XYZ file of C-alpha atoms in Angstrom:
406
model
C 52.392 129.577 68.589
C 49.450 127.385 67.617
C 50.642 124.562 69.911
C 50.983 127.005 72.798
C 47.431 128.284 72.254
C 46.081 124.720 72.137
C 47.820 123.854 75.410
C 46.555 127.082 76.971
C 43.010 126.290 75.827
C 43.196 122.777 77.289
C 44.504 124.142 80.578
C 41.696 126.695 80.678
C 39.052 124.039 80.010
C 40.566 121.751 82.619
C 40.554 124.558 85.178
C 36.928 125.542 84.598
C 35.472 122.110 83.930
C 33.763 120.198 86.712
C 35.468 117.185 88.226
C 34.316 113.785 87.080
C 33.159 111.140 89.544
C 36.458 109.263 89.248
C 38.434 112.458 89.855
C 36.323 113.309 92.915
C 36.799 109.791 94.257
C 40.552 110.042 93.708
C 40.725 113.391 95.513
C 38.854 112.084 98.544
C 40.922 108.909 98.601
C 44.144 110.940 98.531
C 42.890 113.154 101.348
C 41.821 110.135 103.350
C 45.169 108.425 102.832
C 47.049 111.592 103.754
C 44.984 111.965 106.915
C 45.572 108.319 107.785
C 49.306 108.758 107.206
C 49.419 111.750 109.557
C 47.530 109.812 112.221
C 49.861 106.817 111.865
C 52.926 109.031 112.023
C 51.615 110.741 115.146
C 50.891 107.359 116.752
C 54.375 106.161 115.835
C 55.924 109.285 117.376
C 53.881 108.807 120.564
C 54.946 105.167 120.897
C 58.615 105.854 120.218
C 58.566 108.830 122.587
C 57.626 106.473 125.406
C 60.570 104.214 124.525
C 62.894 107.209 124.300
C 61.854 108.459 127.740
C 62.707 105.094 129.258
C 66.065 105.129 127.475
C 66.829 108.636 128.746
C 65.833 107.563 132.242
C 68.275 104.652 132.131
C 71.024 106.849 130.688
C 70.437 109.558 133.294
C 70.470 107.059 136.148
C 73.845 105.664 135.026
C 75.394 109.140 134.925
C 73.859 109.925 138.313
C 75.417 106.801 139.772
C 78.728 107.922 138.253
C 78.475 111.296 140.011
C 77.576 109.631 143.306
C 80.539 107.288 142.953
C 82.787 110.274 142.110
C 81.818 111.992 145.368
C 83.242 109.156 147.443
C 85.828 107.744 145.083
C 87.092 110.498 142.751
C 87.505 109.425 139.168
C 90.604 110.364 137.205
C 88.720 111.344 134.046
C 86.701 113.920 136.035
C 89.629 115.644 137.710
C 89.935 118.070 134.790
C 86.385 119.349 135.375
C 85.858 122.364 137.647
C 84.878 121.482 141.189
C 81.652 123.449 140.912
C 80.453 121.229 138.065
C 81.407 118.049 139.886
C 79.686 118.961 143.138
C 76.542 120.397 141.537
C 76.087 117.616 138.998
C 73.721 115.740 141.306
C 71.424 118.758 141.506
C 71.301 118.976 137.728
C 70.523 115.267 137.453
C 67.808 115.588 140.089
C 66.173 118.378 138.095
C 66.326 116.252 134.949
C 64.787 113.287 136.751
C 61.950 115.507 137.939
C 61.315 116.735 134.397
C 61.324 113.125 133.191
C 58.636 112.207 135.729
C 56.513 115.095 134.444
C 57.015 113.906 130.858
C 56.050 110.340 131.782
C 52.877 111.647 133.405
C 51.935 113.834 130.437
C 52.672 111.021 128.011
C 49.814 108.940 129.419
C 47.297 111.784 129.299
C 44.971 112.772 126.449
C 47.227 115.762 125.797
C 50.194 113.459 125.233
C 48.221 111.345 122.760
C 47.004 114.355 120.804
C 50.207 116.417 120.852
C 53.249 114.127 120.889
C 55.231 116.779 119.011
C 54.821 119.314 121.826
C 55.775 116.650 124.356
C 58.811 115.825 122.199
C 60.054 119.403 122.305
C 59.139 119.899 125.952
C 60.954 116.776 127.124
C 64.004 117.546 124.969
C 64.338 121.128 126.150
C 63.616 120.287 129.781
C 66.506 117.829 129.754
C 68.975 119.856 127.741
C 68.238 123.304 129.160
C 68.324 122.185 132.801
C 72.121 122.137 132.811
C 72.229 125.353 130.755
C 70.003 127.209 133.201
C 72.094 125.967 136.108
C 75.297 127.110 134.389
C 73.778 130.517 133.597
C 72.766 130.987 137.216
C 76.306 130.057 138.289
C 77.770 132.575 135.843
C 79.420 130.403 133.234
C 78.640 128.787 129.882
C 78.369 125.035 129.568
C 79.161 123.522 126.115
C 77.549 120.146 126.794
C 78.843 118.454 123.659
C 78.448 114.924 125.001
C 74.911 115.518 126.297
C 73.754 117.173 123.076
C 75.262 114.406 120.938
C 73.493 111.714 122.959
C 70.238 113.669 122.858
C 70.219 114.369 119.105
C 71.451 110.889 118.174
C 68.944 109.050 120.376
C 66.071 111.144 119.016
C 67.097 110.585 115.406
C 67.480 106.843 116.003
C 64.316 106.129 117.985
C 61.986 108.825 116.600
C 62.903 109.218 112.903
C 59.793 111.185 111.886
C 58.994 114.885 111.452
C 62.499 116.177 110.843
C 61.280 119.709 111.485
C 60.714 118.800 115.148
C 64.319 117.644 115.422
C 65.539 120.836 113.785
C 63.457 123.044 116.112
C 64.722 121.101 119.122
C 68.343 121.573 118.059
C 67.905 125.243 117.231
C 66.237 125.909 120.590
C 69.205 124.495 122.488
C 71.863 126.146 120.327
C 70.096 129.517 120.231
C 69.981 129.537 124.024
C 73.639 128.537 124.344
C 75.037 130.982 121.810
C 72.477 133.762 122.303
C 72.157 133.949 126.087
C 75.831 133.294 126.811
C 76.907 135.869 124.237
C 74.431 138.438 125.560
C 75.619 137.874 129.142
C 79.265 137.664 128.044
C 79.819 134.404 129.842
C 82.746 132.079 129.311
C 83.298 128.397 129.891
C 84.944 127.169 133.094
C 87.584 125.322 131.070
C 90.950 127.102 131.519
C 92.245 126.214 128.056
C 89.041 127.039 126.146
C 87.167 129.830 127.952
C 85.377 131.050 124.791
C 81.783 129.843 124.268
C 82.549 128.636 120.771
C 85.393 127.754 118.456
C 85.600 126.620 114.837
C 85.992 122.926 115.652
C 83.049 122.980 118.080
C 80.785 124.772 115.590
C 81.693 122.423 112.721
C 81.110 119.379 114.903
C 77.695 120.552 116.116
C 76.655 121.699 112.631
C 77.481 118.472 110.849
C 76.186 116.311 113.662
C 72.790 118.036 113.454
C 72.772 117.891 109.645
C 73.461 114.155 109.651
C 70.749 113.477 112.238
C 68.148 115.623 110.460
C 68.988 114.181 107.052
C 68.652 110.651 108.416
C 65.256 111.509 109.924
C 64.080 113.161 106.711
C 65.088 110.214 104.511
C 63.558 107.639 106.848
C 60.346 109.644 107.158
C 60.128 109.960 103.387
C 60.796 106.247 102.948
C 58.099 105.368 105.470
C 55.631 107.645 103.716
C 56.380 106.120 100.316
C 56.010 102.650 101.789
C 52.707 103.627 103.404
C 51.218 104.918 100.146
C 52.574 101.917 98.236
C 50.967 99.605 100.774
C 47.667 101.464 100.472
C 47.774 101.224 96.681
C 48.525 97.528 96.989
C 45.622 97.078 99.404
C 43.338 98.993 97.058
C 44.472 96.869 94.121
C 43.949 93.705 96.153
C 40.462 94.844 97.148
C 39.579 95.539 93.533
C 41.042 92.180 92.566
C 39.011 90.413 95.243
C 35.838 92.158 94.109
C 36.534 91.269 90.479
C 37.348 87.709 91.475
C 34.160 87.440 93.543
C 32.173 88.852 90.624
C 33.783 86.439 88.190
C 33.300 83.564 90.646
C 29.615 84.391 90.972
C 29.210 84.437 87.185
C 31.245 81.240 86.885
C 29.280 79.386 89.560
C 25.806 80.585 88.582
C 26.076 80.519 84.799
C 23.490 78.477 82.909
C 25.997 77.465 80.248
C 28.866 75.195 81.018
C 32.227 76.973 81.301
C 35.461 75.065 80.845
C 39.181 75.223 80.321
C 40.798 72.226 78.678
C 44.413 71.425 77.968
C 45.698 70.687 74.467
C 46.358 67.068 75.480
C 42.667 66.481 76.247
C 42.109 67.107 79.954
C 39.682 69.461 81.689
C 41.525 72.025 83.773
C 38.496 73.834 85.212
C 34.762 73.319 85.004
C 31.750 75.048 86.513
C 28.660 73.429 88.091
C 26.601 73.901 84.903
C 29.096 71.849 82.887
C 29.003 69.136 85.539
C 25.195 68.998 85.279
C 25.333 68.784 81.475
C 27.782 65.875 81.696
C 25.735 64.169 84.415
C 28.140 64.758 87.333
C 27.379 66.206 90.758
C 30.400 68.505 91.080
C 32.974 70.211 88.850
C 35.755 68.324 90.628
C 34.402 65.047 89.256
C 34.650 66.448 85.722
C 38.292 67.499 86.101
C 39.221 64.238 87.811
C 37.436 61.795 85.505
C 38.097 63.315 82.078
C 41.709 62.513 81.309
C 41.098 61.774 77.598
C 38.327 63.932 76.165
C 38.724 62.464 72.693
C 37.679 58.944 73.708
C 35.729 59.580 76.911
C 33.434 62.400 75.823
C 32.621 62.377 72.131
C 30.479 59.704 70.516
C 32.557 60.242 67.395
C 36.208 60.390 68.553
C 37.118 62.302 65.398
C 35.253 65.340 66.725
C 38.102 66.197 69.079
C 40.568 66.208 66.203
C 38.173 68.444 64.244
C 37.898 70.737 67.268
C 41.698 71.016 67.535
C 41.982 71.645 63.779
C 39.561 74.589 63.984
C 41.501 76.007 66.896
C 44.799 75.779 65.042
C 43.394 77.357 61.900
C 41.294 80.219 63.263
C 41.831 80.163 67.021
C 38.126 79.707 67.749
C 35.178 77.399 67.274
C 31.972 79.482 67.232
C 29.365 76.705 66.917
C 30.857 73.258 67.338
C 28.031 70.735 67.684
C 28.697 67.154 68.756
C 27.112 64.143 70.403
C 28.645 63.194 73.765
C 28.308 60.536 76.409
C 26.979 61.541 79.829
C 28.098 59.790 82.979
C 25.138 57.364 82.851
C 25.956 56.406 79.274
C 23.138 58.374 77.659
C 23.864 60.439 74.565
C 23.132 64.162 74.314
C 23.928 66.952 71.899
C 26.142 69.883 72.914
C 27.283 73.072 71.224
C 30.750 74.390 72.088
C 31.857 77.992 71.680
C 35.577 78.048 72.404
C 38.784 79.887 71.634
C 42.485 79.260 72.119
C 44.354 81.096 74.898
C 47.997 81.858 74.156
C 50.847 83.577 75.991
C 52.746 86.654 74.845
C 55.039 84.509 72.678
C 52.060 82.877 70.946
C 52.414 79.511 72.650
C 49.142 77.668 73.219
C 48.186 77.465 76.881
C 44.690 76.002 76.913
C 41.241 76.118 75.337
C 38.480 78.085 77.002
C 34.806 78.316 76.184
C 31.124 77.608 76.788
C 29.093 74.433 76.452
C 25.329 74.415 75.855
C 23.026 71.394 75.942
C 21.148 71.491 72.624
C 19.521 68.061 72.879
C 15.993 69.458 73.014
C 16.700 71.717 70.066
C 18.045 68.798 68.059
C 15.018 66.702 69.009
C 12.694 69.521 67.985
C 14.527 69.900 64.675
C 14.285 66.152 64.047
C 10.580 66.105 64.955
C 9.993 69.057 62.637
C 11.861 67.286 59.826
C 9.812 64.121 60.307
C 6.627 66.179 60.365
C 7.429 67.937 57.109
C 8.394 64.639 55.517
C 5.101 63.052 56.585
C 3.103 66.050 55.399
C 4.865 66.127 52.064
C 4.316 62.370 51.665
C 0.634 62.580 52.595
C 0.093 65.498 50.270
C 2.069 63.993 47.417
C -0.254 60.936 46.863
C -3.583 62.865 46.467
C -1.912 65.440 44.287
C -0.408 62.761 42.059
C -3.850 61.012 41.753
C -5.520 64.271 40.886
C -2.865 65.016 38.312
C -3.413 61.586 36.690
C -7.213 62.096 36.512
C -6.786 65.540 35.009
C -4.272 64.223 32.535
C -6.631 61.423 31.482
C -9.474 63.871 31.112
C -7.340 66.090 28.957
C -6.274 63.137 26.843
C -9.894 61.960 26.413
C -11.027 65.443 25.436
C -8.269 65.721 22.913
C -9.170 62.319 21.432
C -12.884 63.195 21.114
C -12.091 66.368 19.225
C -9.903 64.477 16.823
C -12.657 61.952 15.996
C -15.283 64.687 15.519
C -13.128 66.434 13.035
C -12.691 63.260 11.035
Protein backbone atom coordinates (compact mmCIF):
# COMPACT_ATOMS: atom_id res chain seq x y z
CA UNK A 1 0.00 0.00 0.00
CA UNK A 2 2.83 2.38 0.86
CA UNK A 3 4.61 1.65 -2.45
CA UNK A 4 1.40 2.30 -4.37
CA UNK A 5 0.93 5.66 -2.62
CA UNK A 6 4.54 6.64 -3.36
CA UNK A 7 4.10 5.80 -7.05
CA UNK A 8 0.81 7.69 -7.12
CA UNK A 9 2.46 10.72 -5.50
CA UNK A 10 5.31 10.66 -8.04
CA UNK A 11 2.83 10.42 -10.91
CA UNK A 12 0.86 13.34 -9.50
CA UNK A 13 3.98 15.48 -9.14
CA UNK A 14 5.12 14.56 -12.64
CA UNK A 15 1.72 15.50 -14.05
CA UNK A 16 1.55 18.89 -12.35
CA UNK A 17 5.21 19.83 -12.52
CA UNK A 18 6.46 22.08 -15.30
CA UNK A 19 8.57 20.63 -18.07
CA UNK A 20 12.30 21.15 -17.87
CA UNK A 21 14.24 22.73 -20.72
CA UNK A 22 15.57 19.34 -21.84
CA UNK A 23 12.06 17.86 -21.81
CA UNK A 24 10.69 20.79 -23.84
CA UNK A 25 13.53 20.42 -26.33
CA UNK A 26 12.85 16.70 -26.63
CA UNK A 27 9.13 17.29 -27.22
CA UNK A 28 9.77 19.81 -29.98
CA UNK A 29 12.40 17.59 -31.56
CA UNK A 30 9.99 14.64 -31.59
CA UNK A 31 7.28 16.79 -33.14
CA UNK A 32 9.70 18.13 -35.71
CA UNK A 33 10.92 14.64 -36.59
CA UNK A 34 7.36 13.34 -36.83
CA UNK A 35 6.41 16.21 -39.12
CA UNK A 36 9.48 15.60 -41.25
CA UNK A 37 8.64 11.90 -41.45
CA UNK A 38 5.11 12.67 -42.64
CA UNK A 39 6.45 15.05 -45.28
CA UNK A 40 8.99 12.49 -46.48
CA UNK A 41 6.37 9.77 -46.62
CA UNK A 42 4.05 12.01 -48.60
CA UNK A 43 6.87 12.88 -51.01
CA UNK A 44 7.71 9.20 -51.39
CA UNK A 45 4.06 8.38 -52.13
CA UNK A 46 3.89 11.17 -54.73
CA UNK A 47 7.05 9.96 -56.48
CA UNK A 48 6.01 6.31 -56.49
CA UNK A 49 2.51 7.23 -57.67
CA UNK A 50 4.05 8.72 -60.80
CA UNK A 51 5.96 5.48 -61.43
CA UNK A 52 2.83 3.43 -60.78
CA UNK A 53 0.80 5.46 -63.28
CA UNK A 54 3.38 4.80 -65.97
CA UNK A 55 3.34 1.09 -65.11
CA UNK A 56 -0.47 0.98 -65.30
CA UNK A 57 -0.33 2.81 -68.62
CA UNK A 58 2.05 0.21 -70.05
CA UNK A 59 -0.04 -2.65 -68.65
CA UNK A 60 -3.27 -1.16 -70.01
CA UNK A 61 -1.77 -0.60 -73.45
CA UNK A 62 -0.66 -4.26 -73.67
CA UNK A 63 -4.16 -5.50 -72.80
CA UNK A 64 -5.65 -3.04 -75.28
CA UNK A 65 -3.40 -4.37 -78.01
CA UNK A 66 -4.54 -7.88 -77.03
CA UNK A 67 -8.19 -6.89 -77.47
CA UNK A 68 -7.46 -5.26 -80.82
CA UNK A 69 -5.63 -8.38 -81.96
CA UNK A 70 -8.55 -10.53 -80.73
CA UNK A 71 -10.98 -8.57 -82.92
CA UNK A 72 -9.15 -9.59 -86.09
CA UNK A 73 -7.54 -12.83 -85.00
CA UNK A 74 -9.65 -14.46 -82.26
CA UNK A 75 -7.64 -15.92 -79.43
CA UNK A 76 -8.44 -19.36 -78.05
CA UNK A 77 -8.12 -18.34 -74.39
CA UNK A 78 -10.81 -15.66 -74.89
CA UNK A 79 -13.40 -17.87 -76.55
CA UNK A 80 -14.87 -18.77 -73.15
CA UNK A 81 -15.67 -15.11 -72.43
CA UNK A 82 -19.10 -13.75 -73.40
CA UNK A 83 -19.16 -11.91 -76.70
CA UNK A 84 -20.41 -8.74 -75.04
CA UNK A 85 -17.28 -8.54 -72.89
CA UNK A 86 -14.98 -9.21 -75.82
CA UNK A 87 -16.53 -6.59 -78.09
CA UNK A 88 -16.90 -3.91 -75.42
CA UNK A 89 -13.45 -4.38 -73.90
CA UNK A 90 -11.99 -1.63 -76.08
CA UNK A 91 -14.52 0.86 -74.73
CA UNK A 92 -13.58 -0.04 -71.17
CA UNK A 93 -9.89 0.35 -71.96
CA UNK A 94 -10.53 3.69 -73.63
CA UNK A 95 -12.30 4.93 -70.50
CA UNK A 96 -9.39 3.76 -68.36
CA UNK A 97 -6.89 5.50 -70.62
CA UNK A 98 -8.87 8.72 -70.31
CA UNK A 99 -8.87 8.45 -66.52
CA UNK A 100 -5.12 7.83 -66.61
CA UNK A 101 -4.57 11.03 -68.60
CA UNK A 102 -6.57 12.94 -65.98
CA UNK A 103 -4.47 11.38 -63.21
CA UNK A 104 -1.23 12.28 -65.00
CA UNK A 105 -2.43 15.87 -65.31
CA UNK A 106 -3.45 16.13 -61.65
CA UNK A 107 -0.21 14.54 -60.53
CA UNK A 108 1.80 17.50 -61.83
CA UNK A 109 -0.44 20.11 -60.20
CA UNK A 110 -0.15 21.63 -56.72
CA UNK A 111 -3.13 19.53 -55.67
CA UNK A 112 -1.28 16.35 -56.61
CA UNK A 113 1.77 17.40 -54.58
CA UNK A 114 -0.29 18.26 -51.51
CA UNK A 115 -2.76 15.37 -51.63
CA UNK A 116 -1.11 12.28 -53.13
CA UNK A 117 -3.37 10.08 -51.00
CA UNK A 118 -6.52 11.44 -52.65
CA UNK A 119 -4.92 11.01 -56.06
CA UNK A 120 -4.00 7.44 -55.07
CA UNK A 121 -7.59 6.56 -54.29
CA UNK A 122 -9.00 8.47 -57.24
CA UNK A 123 -6.70 6.81 -59.77
CA UNK A 124 -7.28 3.36 -58.26
CA UNK A 125 -11.05 3.64 -58.24
CA UNK A 126 -11.22 5.26 -61.67
CA UNK A 127 -9.36 2.29 -63.13
CA UNK A 128 -11.07 -0.47 -61.20
CA UNK A 129 -14.62 0.90 -61.19
CA UNK A 130 -14.66 1.72 -64.91
CA UNK A 131 -15.23 -1.92 -65.83
CA UNK A 132 -17.67 -2.33 -62.92
CA UNK A 133 -19.78 0.61 -64.02
CA UNK A 134 -19.81 -0.69 -67.58
CA UNK A 135 -20.90 -4.14 -66.38
CA UNK A 136 -23.62 -2.64 -64.18
CA UNK A 137 -24.97 -0.64 -67.10
CA UNK A 138 -24.99 -3.81 -69.22
CA UNK A 139 -26.87 -5.69 -66.50
CA UNK A 140 -24.32 -8.15 -65.21
CA UNK A 141 -21.68 -8.45 -62.49
CA UNK A 142 -18.01 -8.57 -63.37
CA UNK A 143 -15.69 -10.39 -60.90
CA UNK A 144 -12.45 -8.93 -62.25
CA UNK A 145 -10.14 -11.16 -60.24
CA UNK A 146 -7.15 -10.69 -62.54
CA UNK A 147 -7.52 -6.90 -62.70
CA UNK A 148 -7.94 -6.54 -58.93
CA UNK A 149 -4.94 -8.78 -58.24
CA UNK A 150 -2.72 -6.75 -60.56
CA UNK A 151 -4.01 -3.50 -59.06
CA UNK A 152 -3.55 -4.45 -55.39
CA UNK A 153 -0.20 -6.16 -55.97
CA UNK A 154 1.29 -3.30 -58.01
CA UNK A 155 0.18 -0.76 -55.40
CA UNK A 156 1.61 -2.77 -52.52
CA UNK A 157 4.90 -3.27 -54.39
CA UNK A 158 5.49 0.25 -55.69
CA UNK A 159 3.74 2.32 -52.99
CA UNK A 160 4.32 0.46 -49.70
CA UNK A 161 3.27 3.31 -47.39
CA UNK A 162 0.05 4.25 -45.59
CA UNK A 163 -1.55 0.83 -45.43
CA UNK A 164 -4.87 2.45 -44.57
CA UNK A 165 -5.01 3.92 -48.09
CA UNK A 166 -4.59 0.45 -49.57
CA UNK A 167 -7.30 -0.92 -47.31
CA UNK A 168 -9.73 1.89 -48.22
CA UNK A 169 -9.00 1.35 -51.91
CA UNK A 170 -9.72 -2.38 -51.63
CA UNK A 171 -12.86 -1.90 -49.56
CA UNK A 172 -14.21 0.67 -52.03
CA UNK A 173 -13.92 -1.77 -54.92
CA UNK A 174 -15.26 -4.77 -53.03
CA UNK A 175 -18.12 -2.84 -51.42
CA UNK A 176 -19.25 -1.69 -54.86
CA UNK A 177 -18.99 -5.19 -56.33
CA UNK A 178 -20.77 -7.03 -53.54
CA UNK A 179 -23.12 -4.23 -52.48
CA UNK A 180 -24.36 -2.87 -55.80
CA UNK A 181 -24.55 -6.24 -57.54
CA UNK A 182 -26.39 -7.78 -54.59
CA UNK A 183 -28.80 -4.84 -54.38
CA UNK A 184 -29.52 -5.04 -58.12
CA UNK A 185 -29.59 -8.86 -58.04
CA UNK A 186 -27.14 -9.15 -60.89
CA UNK A 187 -25.27 -12.28 -61.85
CA UNK A 188 -22.07 -12.94 -63.72
CA UNK A 189 -22.13 -13.74 -67.44
CA UNK A 190 -20.21 -16.97 -66.81
CA UNK A 191 -22.57 -19.93 -67.43
CA UNK A 192 -20.91 -22.19 -64.85
CA UNK A 193 -20.60 -19.58 -62.08
CA UNK A 194 -23.46 -17.07 -62.38
CA UNK A 195 -23.39 -16.12 -58.67
CA UNK A 196 -21.51 -12.92 -57.74
CA UNK A 197 -19.46 -14.70 -55.12
CA UNK A 198 -18.41 -18.13 -53.96
CA UNK A 199 -16.30 -19.41 -51.07
CA UNK A 200 -13.13 -19.85 -53.12
CA UNK A 201 -13.42 -16.36 -54.63
CA UNK A 202 -14.01 -14.73 -51.24
CA UNK A 203 -11.09 -16.57 -49.60
CA UNK A 204 -8.78 -15.65 -52.46
CA UNK A 205 -9.69 -11.96 -52.38
CA UNK A 206 -9.57 -11.82 -48.57
CA UNK A 207 -6.14 -13.36 -48.19
CA UNK A 208 -4.73 -11.51 -51.17
CA UNK A 209 -5.74 -8.18 -49.62
CA UNK A 210 -4.47 -9.22 -46.18
CA UNK A 211 -1.07 -10.17 -47.57
CA UNK A 212 -0.76 -6.91 -49.53
CA UNK A 213 -1.83 -4.74 -46.59
CA UNK A 214 0.40 -6.59 -44.14
CA UNK A 215 3.37 -6.17 -46.47
CA UNK A 216 2.67 -2.43 -46.77
CA UNK A 217 2.26 -2.06 -43.01
CA UNK A 218 5.52 -3.86 -42.20
CA UNK A 219 7.50 -1.95 -44.83
CA UNK A 220 6.04 1.37 -43.70
CA UNK A 221 6.89 0.57 -40.10
CA UNK A 222 10.41 -0.48 -41.07
CA UNK A 223 10.92 2.73 -43.04
CA UNK A 224 9.70 4.79 -40.10
CA UNK A 225 12.02 3.02 -37.67
CA UNK A 226 14.91 3.51 -40.07
CA UNK A 227 14.05 7.19 -40.45
CA UNK A 228 14.04 7.83 -36.70
CA UNK A 229 17.21 5.77 -36.26
CA UNK A 230 18.89 7.83 -38.96
CA UNK A 231 17.77 11.05 -37.30
CA UNK A 232 19.10 9.90 -33.94
CA UNK A 233 22.37 8.97 -35.61
CA UNK A 234 22.54 12.38 -37.29
CA UNK A 235 21.81 14.08 -33.97
CA UNK A 236 24.49 12.02 -32.25
CA UNK A 237 26.95 12.83 -35.03
CA UNK A 238 26.15 16.53 -34.75
CA UNK A 239 26.71 16.44 -31.00
CA UNK A 240 29.92 14.52 -31.56
CA UNK A 241 31.12 17.06 -34.12
CA UNK A 242 30.32 19.92 -31.76
CA UNK A 243 32.13 18.19 -28.90
CA UNK A 244 35.05 17.41 -31.17
CA UNK A 245 35.20 21.01 -32.40
CA UNK A 246 35.06 22.23 -28.80
CA UNK A 247 37.80 19.83 -27.75
CA UNK A 248 39.85 20.74 -30.82
CA UNK A 249 39.57 24.42 -29.99
CA UNK A 250 40.72 23.78 -26.41
CA UNK A 251 43.49 21.50 -27.67
CA UNK A 252 44.76 23.97 -30.26
CA UNK A 253 44.48 27.12 -28.16
CA UNK A 254 45.62 25.82 -24.78
CA UNK A 255 48.52 27.63 -23.12
CA UNK A 256 49.86 24.41 -21.60
CA UNK A 257 51.30 21.70 -23.73
CA UNK A 258 49.00 18.69 -24.19
CA UNK A 259 50.41 15.32 -25.16
CA UNK A 260 49.81 11.62 -25.50
CA UNK A 261 52.86 9.39 -25.36
CA UNK A 262 53.24 5.66 -25.82
CA UNK A 263 54.77 3.42 -23.16
CA UNK A 264 57.77 2.78 -25.43
CA UNK A 265 58.69 6.48 -25.46
CA UNK A 266 57.09 8.08 -28.51
CA UNK A 267 54.75 11.06 -28.76
CA UNK A 268 51.42 10.07 -30.25
CA UNK A 269 49.78 13.51 -30.27
CA UNK A 270 50.93 16.99 -29.37
CA UNK A 271 49.34 20.43 -29.48
CA UNK A 272 50.90 23.69 -30.73
CA UNK A 273 51.73 24.83 -27.18
CA UNK A 274 53.86 21.73 -26.59
CA UNK A 275 55.64 22.33 -29.89
CA UNK A 276 56.46 25.90 -28.80
CA UNK A 277 57.77 24.71 -25.42
CA UNK A 278 60.05 22.19 -27.15
CA UNK A 279 61.18 24.77 -29.72
CA UNK A 280 59.37 23.30 -32.76
CA UNK A 281 57.11 25.09 -35.24
CA UNK A 282 54.36 22.46 -35.49
CA UNK A 283 53.00 19.51 -33.49
CA UNK A 284 53.80 17.19 -36.39
CA UNK A 285 57.51 17.85 -35.89
CA UNK A 286 57.20 16.75 -32.26
CA UNK A 287 55.51 13.45 -33.11
CA UNK A 288 57.93 12.77 -35.97
CA UNK A 289 61.20 13.66 -34.24
CA UNK A 290 60.68 12.21 -30.76
CA UNK A 291 61.08 8.47 -31.17
CA UNK A 292 62.97 7.98 -27.87
CA UNK A 293 61.81 10.42 -25.20
CA UNK A 294 64.16 8.97 -22.60
CA UNK A 295 67.34 9.98 -24.44
CA UNK A 296 66.11 12.77 -26.71
CA UNK A 297 64.15 14.89 -24.25
CA UNK A 298 65.39 14.66 -20.69
CA UNK A 299 68.74 16.06 -19.58
CA UNK A 300 68.82 13.26 -17.04
CA UNK A 301 67.75 10.09 -18.91
CA UNK A 302 66.74 8.50 -15.61
CA UNK A 303 63.78 10.89 -15.38
CA UNK A 304 61.82 8.87 -17.92
CA UNK A 305 62.26 5.72 -15.87
CA UNK A 306 61.13 7.66 -12.78
CA UNK A 307 58.12 8.93 -14.73
CA UNK A 308 57.16 5.38 -15.77
CA UNK A 309 57.64 4.13 -12.19
CA UNK A 310 55.20 6.74 -10.85
CA UNK A 311 52.68 5.78 -13.50
CA UNK A 312 52.92 2.10 -12.65
CA UNK A 313 52.59 2.71 -8.93
CA UNK A 314 49.83 5.32 -8.74
CA UNK A 315 48.68 5.83 -12.33
CA UNK A 316 49.49 9.54 -12.27
CA UNK A 317 52.28 12.06 -11.91
CA UNK A 318 50.85 15.28 -10.43
CA UNK A 319 53.98 17.48 -10.45
CA UNK A 320 56.86 15.89 -12.31
CA UNK A 321 59.59 18.50 -12.80
CA UNK A 322 62.53 17.87 -15.11
CA UNK A 323 65.13 19.61 -17.23
CA UNK A 324 64.78 18.98 -20.98
CA UNK A 325 66.55 19.82 -24.19
CA UNK A 326 64.81 22.11 -26.68
CA UNK A 327 65.34 21.76 -30.40
CA UNK A 328 68.14 24.38 -30.39
CA UNK A 329 69.97 22.54 -27.62
CA UNK A 330 69.05 24.95 -24.84
CA UNK A 331 67.91 23.57 -21.50
CA UNK A 332 64.60 24.50 -19.87
CA UNK A 333 62.56 23.29 -16.93
CA UNK A 334 59.14 21.67 -17.42
CA UNK A 335 56.46 20.37 -15.09
CA UNK A 336 54.40 17.38 -16.26
CA UNK A 337 50.95 16.49 -14.96
CA UNK A 338 50.09 13.13 -16.48
CA UNK A 339 48.07 9.99 -15.92
CA UNK A 340 47.91 6.52 -17.44
CA UNK A 341 45.06 5.64 -19.82
CA UNK A 342 43.97 2.00 -19.74
CA UNK A 343 41.35 -0.09 -21.52
CA UNK A 344 38.49 -1.99 -19.91
CA UNK A 345 40.78 -4.95 -19.17
CA UNK A 346 43.31 -2.69 -17.42
CA UNK A 347 45.92 -2.83 -20.17
CA UNK A 348 48.01 0.32 -20.53
CA UNK A 349 47.27 2.22 -23.72
CA UNK A 350 49.20 5.47 -23.41
CA UNK A 351 50.12 8.35 -21.13
CA UNK A 352 48.22 11.61 -21.36
CA UNK A 353 48.84 14.92 -19.67
CA UNK A 354 49.92 18.56 -19.59
CA UNK A 355 53.33 20.17 -19.85
CA UNK A 356 54.14 23.61 -18.43
CA UNK A 357 57.33 25.61 -18.96
CA UNK A 358 58.52 26.51 -15.45
CA UNK A 359 61.94 27.87 -16.43
CA UNK A 360 61.15 31.40 -15.27
CA UNK A 361 59.79 30.09 -12.00
CA UNK A 362 62.91 28.02 -11.44
CA UNK A 363 65.09 31.02 -12.28
CA UNK A 364 63.12 33.19 -9.88
CA UNK A 365 63.45 30.56 -7.15
CA UNK A 366 67.20 30.32 -7.75
CA UNK A 367 67.57 34.12 -7.73
CA UNK A 368 65.58 34.28 -4.50
CA UNK A 369 67.78 31.58 -2.95
CA UNK A 370 70.94 33.43 -3.95
CA UNK A 371 69.51 36.66 -2.58
CA UNK A 372 68.69 35.14 0.79
CA UNK A 373 72.11 33.52 0.94
CA UNK A 374 73.82 36.84 0.21
CA UNK A 375 71.67 38.67 2.75
CA UNK A 376 72.30 36.07 5.41
CA UNK A 377 76.04 36.19 4.67
CA UNK A 378 76.17 39.99 4.75
CA UNK A 379 74.20 40.11 7.96
CA UNK A 380 76.14 37.31 9.62
CA UNK A 381 79.56 39.15 9.66
CA UNK A 382 78.40 42.38 11.44
CA UNK A 383 76.35 40.39 13.89
CA UNK A 384 79.29 38.13 14.69
CA UNK A 385 81.58 41.20 15.21
CA UNK A 386 79.04 42.82 17.46
CA UNK A 387 78.67 39.63 19.44
CA UNK A 388 82.47 39.44 19.92
CA UNK A 389 82.66 43.08 21.15
CA UNK A 390 79.79 42.53 23.55
CA UNK A 391 81.36 39.34 24.79
CA UNK A 392 84.69 41.09 25.39
CA UNK A 393 82.96 43.91 27.20
CA UNK A 394 81.16 41.45 29.40
CA UNK A 395 84.40 39.61 30.11
CA UNK A 396 86.22 42.87 30.97
CA UNK A 397 83.41 43.97 33.27
CA UNK A 398 83.45 40.65 35.03
CA UNK A 399 87.24 40.85 35.48
CA UNK A 400 87.11 44.39 36.93
CA UNK A 401 84.55 43.36 39.51
CA UNK A 402 86.69 40.46 40.57
CA UNK A 403 89.76 42.67 41.15
CA UNK A 404 87.75 45.27 43.10
CA UNK A 405 86.50 42.66 45.44
CA UNK A 406 90.01 41.45 46.12
